[in-house]
Amino acid sequence: MKKIIKIIITPITQKHWFADLIFACTRFICGILLSVDFGSSKFGMPWTPDEQNLSLFEVSAWFPKDVAEYGGIFALMPVFFAWMGAFSEAVGGIFLAFGFKTRIASFLIMCTMLVAIFMQKWGHGTWAMLPAMGFLWIAIYHTYLGSGRFGIDYLISKKLN
């Protein structure tokens, strides 16, 4: 079990520290944007605007209805999928920003963005899909490589060695 945790946490570092810094900047900016703007509009976080009327970790009432319209398995458990999507954006965005559990958070964000692209934004034009596509590409990269040397995962992996 420790080997699996070590593999998941240990990031792949670039040859030059400057490359890791560039990737850390994009990771941080995307994570904060995802959490503060996209996630907090659906999910109660301390920074969620007051006009949303959401308690901590509460999903907006409109979101499960929106998810149920996707049909299939989403219609069977709309509250669960709405909660998972909102959680991956709000909390996963923070984890991504700080490089904590980066691969797990990135995988959840990746799944959420794929659902957003194909179930919600598809057919509304490229501009409608663009934010989800940007977050998807950042998540794909970090699912594979992890946080790099500028993240909490890197510090944890040094302690595990």
mmCIF file of C-alpha atoms in Angstrom:
data_model
loop_
_atom_site.group_PDB
_atom_site.id
_atom_site.type_symbol
_atom_site.label_atom_id
_atom_site.label_comp_id
_atom_site.label_asym_id
_atom_site.label_seq_id
_atom_site.Cartn_x
_atom_site.Cartn_y
_atom_site.Cartn_z
ATOM 1 C CA MET A 1 0.000 0.000 0.000
ATOM 2 C CA LYS A 2 2.864 2.359 0.818
ATOM 3 C CA LYS A 3 4.301 1.746 -2.660
ATOM 4 C CA ILE A 4 1.043 2.792 -4.317
ATOM 5 C CA ILE A 5 0.800 5.939 -2.186
ATOM 6 C CA LYS A 6 4.422 6.743 -3.018
ATOM 7 C CA ILE A 7 3.742 6.360 -6.755
ATOM 8 C CA ILE A 8 0.621 8.558 -6.581
ATOM 9 C CA ILE A 9 2.284 11.308 -4.541
ATOM 10 C CA THR A 10 5.801 11.425 -6.033
ATOM 11 C CA PRO A 11 5.778 13.975 -8.864
ATOM 12 C CA ILE A 12 7.852 13.855 -11.996
ATOM 13 C CA THR A 13 10.199 16.837 -12.012
ATOM 14 C CA GLN A 14 11.473 18.624 -15.083
ATOM 15 C CA LYS A 15 15.164 18.842 -15.922
ATOM 16 C CA HIS A 16 15.295 22.563 -15.155
ATOM 17 C CA TRP A 17 13.593 24.117 -12.116
ATOM 18 C CA PHE A 18 12.311 26.992 -14.254
ATOM 19 C CA ALA A 19 10.075 24.616 -16.226
ATOM 20 C CA ASP A 20 8.581 23.339 -12.958
ATOM 21 C CA LEU A 21 8.012 26.959 -11.900
ATOM 22 C CA ILE A 22 6.127 27.760 -15.121
ATOM 23 C CA PHE A 23 3.932 24.667 -14.688
ATOM 24 C CA ALA A 24 3.379 25.541 -11.018
ATOM 25 C CA CYS A 25 2.189 29.032 -11.979
ATOM 26 C CA THR A 26 -0.355 27.661 -14.468
ATOM 27 C CA ARG A 27 -1.401 25.004 -11.941
ATOM 28 C CA PHE A 28 -1.920 27.606 -9.229
ATOM 29 C CA ILE A 29 -3.835 30.070 -11.419
ATOM 30 C CA CYS A 30 -6.108 27.391 -12.881
ATOM 31 C CA GLY A 31 -6.736 25.794 -9.491
ATOM 32 C CA ILE A 32 -7.685 29.093 -7.868
ATOM 33 C CA LEU A 33 -9.911 30.113 -10.810
ATOM 34 C CA LEU A 34 -11.607 26.736 -10.818
ATOM 35 C CA SER A 35 -12.271 26.858 -7.097
ATOM 36 C CA VAL A 36 -13.121 30.505 -6.528
ATOM 37 C CA ASP A 37 -15.121 31.178 -9.684
ATOM 38 C CA PHE A 38 -16.540 27.922 -11.039
ATOM 39 C CA GLY A 39 -16.732 25.732 -7.934
ATOM 40 C CA SER A 40 -18.051 28.270 -5.469
ATOM 41 C CA SER A 41 -21.000 29.118 -7.715
ATOM 42 C CA LYS A 42 -22.250 25.536 -7.275
ATOM 43 C CA PHE A 43 -20.898 24.550 -3.878
ATOM 44 C CA GLY A 44 -20.822 26.215 -0.475
ATOM 45 C CA MET A 45 -17.290 27.239 0.444
ATOM 46 C CA PRO A 46 -16.111 29.980 2.828
ATOM 47 C CA TRP A 47 -15.555 32.309 -0.169
ATOM 48 C CA THR A 48 -18.885 31.531 -1.897
ATOM 49 C CA PRO A 49 -20.751 34.793 -2.566
ATOM 50 C CA ASP A 50 -23.524 35.514 -0.046
ATOM 51 C CA GLU A 51 -26.144 35.821 -2.791
ATOM 52 C CA GLN A 52 -25.727 32.083 -3.479
ATOM 53 C CA ASN A 53 -27.269 31.329 -0.029
ATOM 54 C CA LEU A 54 -25.220 28.146 0.370
ATOM 55 C CA SER A 55 -24.075 26.564 3.612
ATOM 56 C CA LEU A 56 -20.636 24.961 3.798
ATOM 57 C CA PHE A 57 -20.448 21.965 1.372
ATOM 58 C CA GLU A 58 -24.042 22.483 0.198
ATOM 59 C CA VAL A 59 -24.775 22.039 -3.523
ATOM 60 C CA SER A 60 -26.874 24.681 -5.301
ATOM 61 C CA ALA A 61 -30.478 23.573 -5.821
ATOM 62 C CA TRP A 62 -30.307 24.122 -9.592
ATOM 63 C CA PHE A 63 -27.246 21.931 -10.098
ATOM 64 C CA PRO A 64 -28.755 18.448 -9.414
ATOM 65 C CA LYS A 65 -31.655 19.359 -11.738
ATOM 66 C CA ASP A 66 -29.128 20.303 -14.410
ATOM 67 C CA VAL A 67 -27.204 17.041 -13.886
ATOM 68 C CA ALA A 68 -30.403 14.936 -14.048
ATOM 69 C CA GLU A 69 -31.076 16.306 -17.544
ATOM 70 C CA TYR A 70 -27.922 14.552 -18.811
ATOM 71 C CA GLY A 71 -29.878 11.285 -18.573
ATOM 72 C CA GLY A 72 -28.507 7.786 -18.034
ATOM 73 C CA ILE A 73 -26.662 7.157 -14.788
ATOM 74 C CA PHE A 74 -26.690 10.895 -14.041
ATOM 75 C CA ALA A 75 -30.509 10.847 -13.872
ATOM 76 C CA LEU A 76 -30.418 7.942 -11.398
ATOM 77 C CA MET A 77 -28.199 9.769 -8.868
ATOM 78 C CA PRO A 78 -28.221 13.488 -9.736
ATOM 79 C CA VAL A 79 -27.455 14.724 -6.216
ATOM 80 C CA PHE A 80 -24.409 12.436 -5.929
ATOM 81 C CA PHE A 81 -23.001 13.492 -9.313
ATOM 82 C CA ALA A 82 -23.768 17.161 -8.669
ATOM 83 C CA TRP A 83 -22.007 16.936 -5.320
ATOM 84 C CA MET A 84 -19.003 15.155 -6.860
ATOM 85 C CA GLY A 85 -18.736 17.678 -9.709
ATOM 86 C CA ALA A 86 -19.017 20.689 -7.423
ATOM 87 C CA PHE A 87 -16.579 19.143 -4.916
ATOM 88 C CA SER A 88 -13.998 18.393 -7.605
ATOM 89 C CA GLU A 89 -14.167 21.993 -8.814
ATOM 90 C CA ALA A 90 -14.218 23.746 -5.422
ATOM 91 C CA VAL A 91 -11.996 21.520 -3.271
ATOM 92 C CA GLY A 92 -10.078 19.851 -6.109
ATOM 93 C CA GLY A 93 -9.193 23.288 -7.448
ATOM 94 C CA ILE A 94 -7.605 24.225 -4.120
ATOM 95 C CA PHE A 95 -5.724 20.913 -3.982
ATOM 96 C CA LEU A 96 -4.526 21.470 -7.548
ATOM 97 C CA ALA A 97 -3.435 25.041 -6.804
ATOM 98 C CA PHE A 98 -1.230 24.016 -3.898
ATOM 99 C CA GLY A 99 -0.020 20.740 -5.401
ATOM 100 C CA PHE A 100 -1.618 18.570 -2.718
ATOM 101 C CA LYS A 101 -2.870 15.130 -3.808
ATOM 102 C CA THR A 102 -2.365 16.563 -7.277
ATOM 103 C CA ARG A 103 -2.910 13.410 -9.311
ATOM 104 C CA ILE A 104 -6.132 12.488 -7.501
ATOM 105 C CA ALA A 105 -7.511 16.032 -7.686
ATOM 106 C CA SER A 106 -6.505 16.306 -11.348
ATOM 107 C CA PHE A 107 -8.201 13.019 -12.198
ATOM 108 C CA LEU A 108 -11.461 14.172 -10.568
ATOM 109 C CA ILE A 109 -11.235 17.534 -12.336
ATOM 110 C CA MET A 110 -10.544 15.739 -15.606
ATOM 111 C CA CYS A 111 -13.670 13.594 -15.209
ATOM 112 C CA THR A 112 -15.755 16.649 -14.304
ATOM 113 C CA MET A 113 -14.510 18.622 -17.303
ATOM 114 C CA LEU A 114 -15.195 15.736 -19.691
ATOM 115 C CA VAL A 115 -18.772 15.584 -18.404
ATOM 116 C CA ALA A 116 -19.083 19.369 -18.697
ATOM 117 C CA ILE A 117 -17.810 19.338 -22.289
ATOM 118 C CA PHE A 118 -19.805 16.399 -23.614
ATOM 119 C CA MET A 119 -22.989 16.588 -21.543
ATOM 120 C CA GLN A 120 -23.483 20.302 -20.955
ATOM 121 C CA LYS A 121 -21.504 22.442 -23.404
ATOM 122 C CA TRP A 122 -21.515 20.243 -26.514
ATOM 123 C CA GLY A 123 -23.547 21.865 -29.265
ATOM 124 C CA HIS A 124 -23.208 25.367 -27.808
ATOM 125 C CA GLY A 125 -20.082 26.170 -29.818
ATOM 126 C CA THR A 126 -16.378 26.162 -29.141
ATOM 127 C CA TRP A 127 -16.450 29.337 -27.042
ATOM 128 C CA ALA A 128 -18.857 27.726 -24.588
ATOM 129 C CA MET A 129 -16.548 24.709 -24.211
ATOM 130 C CA LEU A 130 -13.321 26.694 -23.955
ATOM 131 C CA PRO A 131 -13.077 27.086 -20.136
ATOM 132 C CA ALA A 132 -13.778 23.386 -19.553
ATOM 133 C CA MET A 133 -11.294 22.441 -22.281
ATOM 134 C CA GLY A 134 -8.578 24.593 -20.686
ATOM 135 C CA PHE A 135 -9.125 23.040 -17.269
ATOM 136 C CA LEU A 136 -9.203 19.592 -18.907
ATOM 137 C CA TRP A 137 -5.763 20.053 -20.477
ATOM 138 C CA ILE A 138 -4.238 21.310 -17.229
ATOM 139 C CA ALA A 139 -5.801 18.340 -15.394
ATOM 140 C CA ILE A 140 -4.535 15.809 -17.957
ATOM 141 C CA TYR A 141 -1.011 17.135 -17.645
ATOM 142 C CA HIS A 142 -1.022 17.067 -13.852
ATOM 143 C CA THR A 143 -2.707 13.651 -13.674
ATOM 144 C CA TYR A 144 0.341 12.275 -15.442
ATOM 145 C CA LEU A 145 3.178 14.359 -13.983
ATOM 146 C CA GLY A 146 1.878 15.413 -10.570
ATOM 147 C CA SER A 147 2.757 18.708 -8.929
ATOM 148 C CA GLY A 148 6.374 19.081 -9.981
ATOM 149 C CA ARG A 149 8.902 20.377 -7.471
ATOM 150 C CA PHE A 150 6.765 23.377 -6.423
ATOM 151 C CA GLY A 151 3.930 21.655 -4.582
ATOM 152 C CA ILE A 152 3.062 20.018 -1.291
ATOM 153 C CA ASP A 153 3.265 16.552 -2.896
ATOM 154 C CA TYR A 154 6.955 17.132 -3.615
ATOM 155 C CA LEU A 155 7.623 17.911 0.055
ATOM 156 C CA ILE A 156 5.664 14.838 1.171
ATOM 157 C CA SER A 157 7.495 12.608 -1.324
ATOM 158 C CA LYS A 158 10.855 13.798 0.022
ATOM 159 C CA LYS A 159 9.735 12.735 3.521
ATOM 160 C CA LEU A 160 8.650 9.297 2.208
ATOM 161 C CA ASN A 161 12.100 8.651 0.713
#
